[in-house]
Amino acid sequence: MKKFIKKKVLRTKVKNTGNDSDLVDYISKMDLSQLETEAKLAAIKDVKNMLQRPGQLEKVDQYKHRVGRKKASLEAMLKTQFQSQLDGVREGLKQLEGSVSEIKEVDEKLKSVNFLLTDVPKIYESLERVRDENGKHSQYATAIENLKHIFTVQASVTKTQQWIEEDKLLHAHQCLSDLENSRDDLLFELHKLPKQYAHDKITLKRYFEKVEIVSQQMERKIRLILNRTLATVRKEPTVIVTALRIIEREEKADQFALQQQKNTGFLPPGRPKQWRKMALDVLNEAVTERIEGSKLEERADNKMWLVRDLEITRQFILEDLRVVKSLCVPCFPPHYDIMNEYVRMYHTMLSKYLEEIIQSGLEGNEYVSLLSWVMNTYPGVELMSHPDLKVDLSIISPLIRPELLAELEQQYLKNMERNYEEWMNKTVATEKQDWLNDSLPEHDDTEKYYHTSAPVIIFQMINQHLQVTNTIHSELTFHTLVMSIQQVTKYGGKYQQAILELKEKHFKDRSQMPFFTQHIITIVNNCQQIIELAQQMKQLYWPKSRTERYEEFEKLLRTYQLLRDEVAFILLEEAFLDLEVHFNELFTVKWLTTAISVDTICVTLADYFHDYNHLRDMNFEYVINKAQQLVTKRYIRAMLSKRISKPRSECEIISKKVIKEARQIKTFFSKIAPNISDTDTPIDLIPMLANLLISDIEMLVLDLHTLLGNYPSLTEDHLVRLFYIRHDIKGNDVKEKVQDAMKSKKSKVSTDKQDMIFKEIVFANDRLW
């Protein structure tokens, strides 16, 4: 059992220490007596856990066997760990010994090298003649190597020039390279001499001076080939490939020369040639000539010059880039990235060309043509996004700077605004001229409504502008829409001013314009038509998600709604001027014995309403309602004008007469406007007041209380004037009863829209208007 306990505590400690090296350190540091005590306690606890029931005693042998196996395993682990630690220490000691011996050896060799180096300066001085002879030998060797080219320079130059003329460029370039190499080798040998003589270099360069001429001829030839790249690559792509091979060879020679300069300070004449840069410059010049040479017409030759110019430009750029993508890409080395390079060149040159056009000034629709081409045609499927090209426009900057585009859009909007103002001024002038003509307004045979073509033309013009800007981008369309709405609103102000001038002139002498009523009807219809056309325009063009600037549209509707109401009132004002004398006859002694006044009022209104039939249905309904309000107001005003005063017995006759005339007026309006409801007509106020004339004096306060509750705008003056007709009631009694009713009246806002009529009846001035 003691062995079991020791094995158990050892196993526990192994688990707690984590790894073998930690276990060794842990055991070396522990006190053996403490270890034995802890082991006993842990073992007792473990044995208690395992042997809690009598039946578990039978398994004691199994436990002992298991613990024995683990003990053997643990001992093996300890031995292995100790052995590995010892082996590591032994190997480290061996390496340290080897390092010490190597350090000593290196130290001895460094000392011997330092000793040998003390004799080097003496040896260097003694070898000066050897170095001189070596330099001469190197020069002679270089001369011998280049004897062939030295003695045949003139012949080689002539032959190279002939090959260039015959377009045998590879042979010519090979011969040119041999001549340049010979010259450069000889110059390099002179460069290496400690004592350099300028005369020798000048002589050598003069001897090879024709080589530089041949190089320039070769460069001109390659320039000529590259300048015609797009034409040549379609017929003879090998010519382009040959030129590019020569350029690549020269680029490698440039790199070698620059590296040689970095190492030795010697740079051959004419290097670096930078023919690759030259090639790209030539291609760029060709693109520039292509774009600048595409302009065929000026504004003076053709008003559509810009549209034609942009279309020609689009066609040749599309065709050129197709050639580049299909034919040039296989010919040019990949590092040229020739497709994107051409795109950048065309883009840059086209951008400069368009900016020059803008700076020279645009007119009219040229703004739209340019903006639409730049923002839609150029990046769209018609050009850069064409299926044959699919150019990635993210690699290039905008074709026209954003601030310049914004300036173009603002200038376009200003021109449009100026055109609107000019056209609308002319429209108002034309309308005024038509009003003064002795002829009826326009109307279709199929329609009975008077109208002019101005509203339709205005919105057709707006629609055309919006359709055009819609081809550019939605934001410009929105700004155009807002500006158009503002201009139509301004037109309403000018229209109103012209109408007021027309009214003033007509009322000064009503005989000058026989068709005044018809023209006013036309104006009312035009205002309503503008409201309807504006709402249609909003449905078509106003973005549903946008709420800013919406007040401009509401202002337009409000402007023409108020103008329609004002002009409709002018219609009735003209009619009621003719009825003024007949309303003045009401509630007079003459009126008591005859019905001529009301009959005349109805006949006169019928005559005017015969013309009002040329109003649109909505306008006709509005005029009918306004006419009923005016008739009611004028009739009640006559009733309150203190023209007659009778006893109650005669007041019953007056009340019946008033109720009869009210019914007659209501029936008249029902006949001329059968489709308009008469259930809420203001004419019903007339018999309501007439019934008060025959009210019992004791019930008067109650009747007044009910009346004032429904019509709080009735004033004390109104009621006193009403009861003036009944002279059997003293004025002071009437005032007292009215005041009692007014005191008991609750302050409230009337829900009856006819209550407004009493607010408009005032007697500070005897004129209604």
mmCIF file of N, CA and C in Angstrom, residues 571-629:
data_model
loop_
_atom_site.group_PDB
_atom_site.id
_atom_site.type_symbol
_atom_site.label_atom_id
_atom_site.label_comp_id
_atom_site.label_asym_id
_atom_site.label_seq_id
_atom_site.Cartn_x
_atom_site.Cartn_y
_atom_site.Cartn_z
ATOM 1 N N LEU A 571 -65.137 88.915 -63.958
ATOM 2 C CA LEU A 571 -66.330 88.573 -64.754
ATOM 3 C C LEU A 571 -67.590 89.028 -64.033
ATOM 4 N N LEU A 572 -67.702 88.631 -62.768
ATOM 5 C CA LEU A 572 -68.909 88.966 -62.007
ATOM 6 C C LEU A 572 -68.976 90.453 -61.702
ATOM 7 N N GLU A 573 -67.799 91.074 -61.529
ATOM 8 C CA GLU A 573 -67.801 92.509 -61.266
ATOM 9 C C GLU A 573 -68.426 93.264 -62.425
ATOM 10 N N GLU A 574 -68.106 92.810 -63.640
ATOM 11 C CA GLU A 574 -68.692 93.471 -64.820
ATOM 12 C C GLU A 574 -70.206 93.283 -64.840
ATOM 13 N N ALA A 575 -70.654 92.067 -64.524
ATOM 14 C CA ALA A 575 -72.096 91.802 -64.533
ATOM 15 C C ALA A 575 -72.808 92.599 -63.450
ATOM 16 N N PHE A 576 -72.231 92.681 -62.268
ATOM 17 C CA PHE A 576 -72.915 93.348 -61.159
ATOM 18 C C PHE A 576 -72.869 94.864 -61.273
ATOM 19 N N LEU A 577 -71.957 95.374 -62.089
ATOM 20 C CA LEU A 577 -72.033 96.803 -62.387
ATOM 21 C C LEU A 577 -73.336 97.128 -63.112
ATOM 22 N N ASP A 578 -73.774 96.227 -64.015
ATOM 23 C CA ASP A 578 -75.046 96.426 -64.713
ATOM 24 C C ASP A 578 -76.233 96.234 -63.783
ATOM 25 N N LEU A 579 -76.059 95.467 -62.694
ATOM 26 C CA LEU A 579 -77.164 95.180 -61.779
ATOM 27 C C LEU A 579 -77.227 96.165 -60.619
ATOM 28 N N GLU A 580 -76.268 97.083 -60.564
ATOM 29 C CA GLU A 580 -76.180 98.005 -59.423
ATOM 30 C C GLU A 580 -77.489 98.762 -59.211
ATOM 31 N N VAL A 581 -78.043 99.297 -60.271
ATOM 32 C CA VAL A 581 -79.266 100.096 -60.153
ATOM 33 C C VAL A 581 -80.443 99.252 -59.691
ATOM 34 N N HIS A 582 -80.505 98.014 -60.107
ATOM 35 C CA HIS A 582 -81.631 97.139 -59.731
ATOM 36 C C HIS A 582 -81.516 96.698 -58.289
ATOM 37 N N PHE A 583 -80.313 96.470 -57.783
ATOM 38 C CA PHE A 583 -80.163 96.147 -56.360
ATOM 39 C C PHE A 583 -80.502 97.365 -55.498
ATOM 40 N N ASN A 584 -80.241 98.564 -56.046
ATOM 41 C CA ASN A 584 -80.569 99.779 -55.303
ATOM 42 C C ASN A 584 -82.080 100.012 -55.215
ATOM 43 N N GLU A 585 -82.848 99.397 -56.108
ATOM 44 C CA GLU A 585 -84.301 99.528 -56.085
ATOM 45 C C GLU A 585 -84.963 98.595 -55.087
ATOM 46 N N LEU A 586 -84.225 97.600 -54.585
ATOM 47 C CA LEU A 586 -84.799 96.641 -53.639
ATOM 48 C C LEU A 586 -85.110 97.335 -52.324
ATOM 49 N N PHE A 587 -86.208 96.871 -51.702
ATOM 50 C CA PHE A 587 -86.643 97.368 -50.390
ATOM 51 C C PHE A 587 -86.884 98.889 -50.405
ATOM 52 N N THR A 588 -87.493 99.300 -51.533
ATOM 53 C CA THR A 588 -87.975 100.668 -51.643
ATOM 54 C C THR A 588 -89.490 100.613 -51.808
ATOM 55 N N VAL A 589 -90.132 101.766 -51.805
ATOM 56 C CA VAL A 589 -91.594 101.814 -51.977
ATOM 57 C C VAL A 589 -91.983 101.228 -53.325
ATOM 58 N N LYS A 590 -91.185 101.538 -54.359
ATOM 59 C CA LYS A 590 -91.455 100.995 -55.697
ATOM 60 C C LYS A 590 -91.364 99.480 -55.700
ATOM 61 N N TRP A 591 -90.397 98.969 -54.949
ATOM 62 C CA TRP A 591 -90.175 97.494 -54.933
ATOM 63 C C TRP A 591 -91.368 96.760 -54.336
ATOM 64 N N LEU A 592 -92.085 97.424 -53.388
ATOM 65 C CA LEU A 592 -93.199 96.751 -52.726
ATOM 66 C C LEU A 592 -94.328 96.410 -53.679
ATOM 67 N N THR A 593 -94.459 97.167 -54.751
ATOM 68 C CA THR A 593 -95.607 96.991 -55.657
ATOM 69 C C THR A 593 -95.237 96.285 -56.956
ATOM 70 N N THR A 594 -93.981 95.929 -57.157
ATOM 71 C CA THR A 594 -93.596 95.321 -58.435
ATOM 72 C C THR A 594 -92.464 94.323 -58.224
ATOM 73 N N ALA A 595 -92.330 93.391 -59.158
ATOM 74 C CA ALA A 595 -91.240 92.374 -59.106
ATOM 75 C C ALA A 595 -90.228 92.610 -60.213
ATOM 76 N N ILE A 596 -90.228 93.841 -60.769
ATOM 77 C CA ILE A 596 -89.363 94.112 -61.925
ATOM 78 C C ILE A 596 -87.887 93.987 -61.569
ATOM 79 N N SER A 597 -87.505 94.434 -60.394
ATOM 80 C CA SER A 597 -86.077 94.467 -60.025
ATOM 81 C C SER A 597 -85.465 93.060 -60.031
ATOM 82 N N VAL A 598 -86.102 92.143 -59.319
ATOM 83 C CA VAL A 598 -85.557 90.782 -59.257
ATOM 84 C C VAL A 598 -85.658 90.113 -60.617
ATOM 85 N N ASP A 599 -86.762 90.356 -61.343
ATOM 86 C CA ASP A 599 -86.876 89.773 -62.689
ATOM 87 C C ASP A 599 -85.729 90.261 -63.577
ATOM 88 N N THR A 600 -85.448 91.565 -63.481
ATOM 89 C CA THR A 600 -84.367 92.124 -64.312
ATOM 90 C C THR A 600 -83.013 91.539 -63.906
ATOM 91 N N ILE A 601 -82.816 91.397 -62.601
ATOM 92 C CA ILE A 601 -81.554 90.797 -62.124
ATOM 93 C C ILE A 601 -81.383 89.401 -62.711
ATOM 94 N N CYS A 602 -82.438 88.595 -62.663
ATOM 95 C CA CYS A 602 -82.348 87.223 -63.184
ATOM 96 C C CYS A 602 -82.126 87.209 -64.694
ATOM 97 N N VAL A 603 -82.830 88.099 -65.420
ATOM 98 C CA VAL A 603 -82.673 88.140 -66.872
ATOM 99 C C VAL A 603 -81.261 88.576 -67.252
ATOM 100 N N THR A 604 -80.760 89.596 -66.554
ATOM 101 C CA THR A 604 -79.404 90.092 -66.857
ATOM 102 C C THR A 604 -78.352 89.025 -66.589
ATOM 103 N N LEU A 605 -78.478 88.356 -65.427
ATOM 104 C CA LEU A 605 -77.522 87.273 -65.116
ATOM 105 C C LEU A 605 -77.615 86.138 -66.131
ATOM 106 N N ALA A 606 -78.849 85.854 -66.589
ATOM 107 C CA ALA A 606 -79.022 84.800 -67.589
ATOM 108 C C ALA A 606 -78.294 85.153 -68.875
ATOM 109 N N ASP A 607 -78.351 86.449 -69.228
ATOM 110 C CA ASP A 607 -77.652 86.884 -70.437
ATOM 111 C C ASP A 607 -76.134 86.719 -70.286
ATOM 112 N N TYR A 608 -75.618 87.099 -69.121
ATOM 113 C CA TYR A 608 -74.182 86.932 -68.887
ATOM 114 C C TYR A 608 -73.790 85.454 -68.815
ATOM 115 N N PHE A 609 -74.623 84.667 -68.173
ATOM 116 C CA PHE A 609 -74.287 83.248 -68.020
ATOM 117 C C PHE A 609 -74.378 82.495 -69.344
ATOM 118 N N HIS A 610 -75.060 83.097 -70.311
ATOM 119 C CA HIS A 610 -75.035 82.494 -71.646
ATOM 120 C C HIS A 610 -73.597 82.493 -72.187
ATOM 121 N N ASP A 611 -72.867 83.587 -71.890
ATOM 122 C CA ASP A 611 -71.441 83.631 -72.268
ATOM 123 C C ASP A 611 -70.600 82.754 -71.349
ATOM 124 N N TYR A 612 -71.014 82.687 -70.069
ATOM 125 C CA TYR A 612 -70.219 81.899 -69.120
ATOM 126 C C TYR A 612 -70.222 80.410 -69.431
ATOM 127 N N ASN A 613 -71.119 79.989 -70.309
ATOM 128 C CA ASN A 613 -71.131 78.574 -70.717
ATOM 129 C C ASN A 613 -69.840 78.174 -71.439
ATOM 130 N N HIS A 614 -69.084 79.179 -71.869
ATOM 131 C CA HIS A 614 -67.803 78.894 -72.513
ATOM 132 C C HIS A 614 -66.677 78.689 -71.499
ATOM 133 N N LEU A 615 -67.016 78.747 -70.215
ATOM 134 C CA LEU A 615 -66.047 78.391 -69.178
ATOM 135 C C LEU A 615 -65.930 76.885 -69.055
ATOM 136 N N ARG A 616 -64.758 76.422 -68.660
ATOM 137 C CA ARG A 616 -64.618 75.002 -68.338
ATOM 138 C C ARG A 616 -65.505 74.662 -67.150
ATOM 139 N N ASP A 617 -65.861 73.382 -67.025
ATOM 140 C CA ASP A 617 -66.866 72.988 -66.030
ATOM 141 C C ASP A 617 -66.466 73.415 -64.623
ATOM 142 N N MET A 618 -65.215 73.230 -64.274
ATOM 143 C CA MET A 618 -64.773 73.592 -62.924
ATOM 144 C C MET A 618 -64.857 75.096 -62.711
ATOM 145 N N ASN A 619 -64.493 75.844 -63.732
ATOM 146 C CA ASN A 619 -64.549 77.306 -63.630
ATOM 147 C C ASN A 619 -66.002 77.794 -63.600
ATOM 148 N N PHE A 620 -66.852 77.159 -64.388
ATOM 149 C CA PHE A 620 -68.271 77.535 -64.424
ATOM 150 C C PHE A 620 -68.903 77.315 -63.052
ATOM 151 N N GLU A 621 -68.563 76.189 -62.424
ATOM 152 C CA GLU A 621 -69.098 75.909 -61.089
ATOM 153 C C GLU A 621 -68.610 76.947 -60.079
ATOM 154 N N TYR A 622 -67.336 77.327 -60.194
ATOM 155 C CA TYR A 622 -66.795 78.332 -59.278
ATOM 156 C C TYR A 622 -67.518 79.671 -59.465
ATOM 157 N N VAL A 623 -67.741 80.077 -60.728
ATOM 158 C CA VAL A 623 -68.406 81.353 -60.999
ATOM 159 C C VAL A 623 -69.852 81.324 -60.513
ATOM 160 N N ILE A 624 -70.544 80.203 -60.680
ATOM 161 C CA ILE A 624 -71.917 80.076 -60.199
ATOM 162 C C ILE A 624 -71.966 80.261 -58.686
ATOM 163 N N ASN A 625 -71.077 79.584 -57.974
ATOM 164 C CA ASN A 625 -71.060 79.697 -56.508
ATOM 165 C C ASN A 625 -70.757 81.131 -56.078
ATOM 166 N N LYS A 626 -69.780 81.751 -56.757
ATOM 167 C CA LYS A 626 -69.467 83.136 -56.423
ATOM 168 C C LYS A 626 -70.643 84.062 -56.737
ATOM 169 N N ALA A 627 -71.329 83.794 -57.842
ATOM 170 C CA ALA A 627 -72.480 84.630 -58.214
ATOM 171 C C ALA A 627 -73.584 84.513 -57.174
ATOM 172 N N GLN A 628 -73.840 83.324 -56.683
ATOM 173 C CA GLN A 628 -74.845 83.139 -55.637
ATOM 174 C C GLN A 628 -74.467 83.909 -54.375
ATOM 175 N N GLN A 629 -73.187 83.872 -54.014
ATOM 176 C CA GLN A 629 -72.743 84.607 -52.830
ATOM 177 C C GLN A 629 -72.939 86.116 -53.019
#
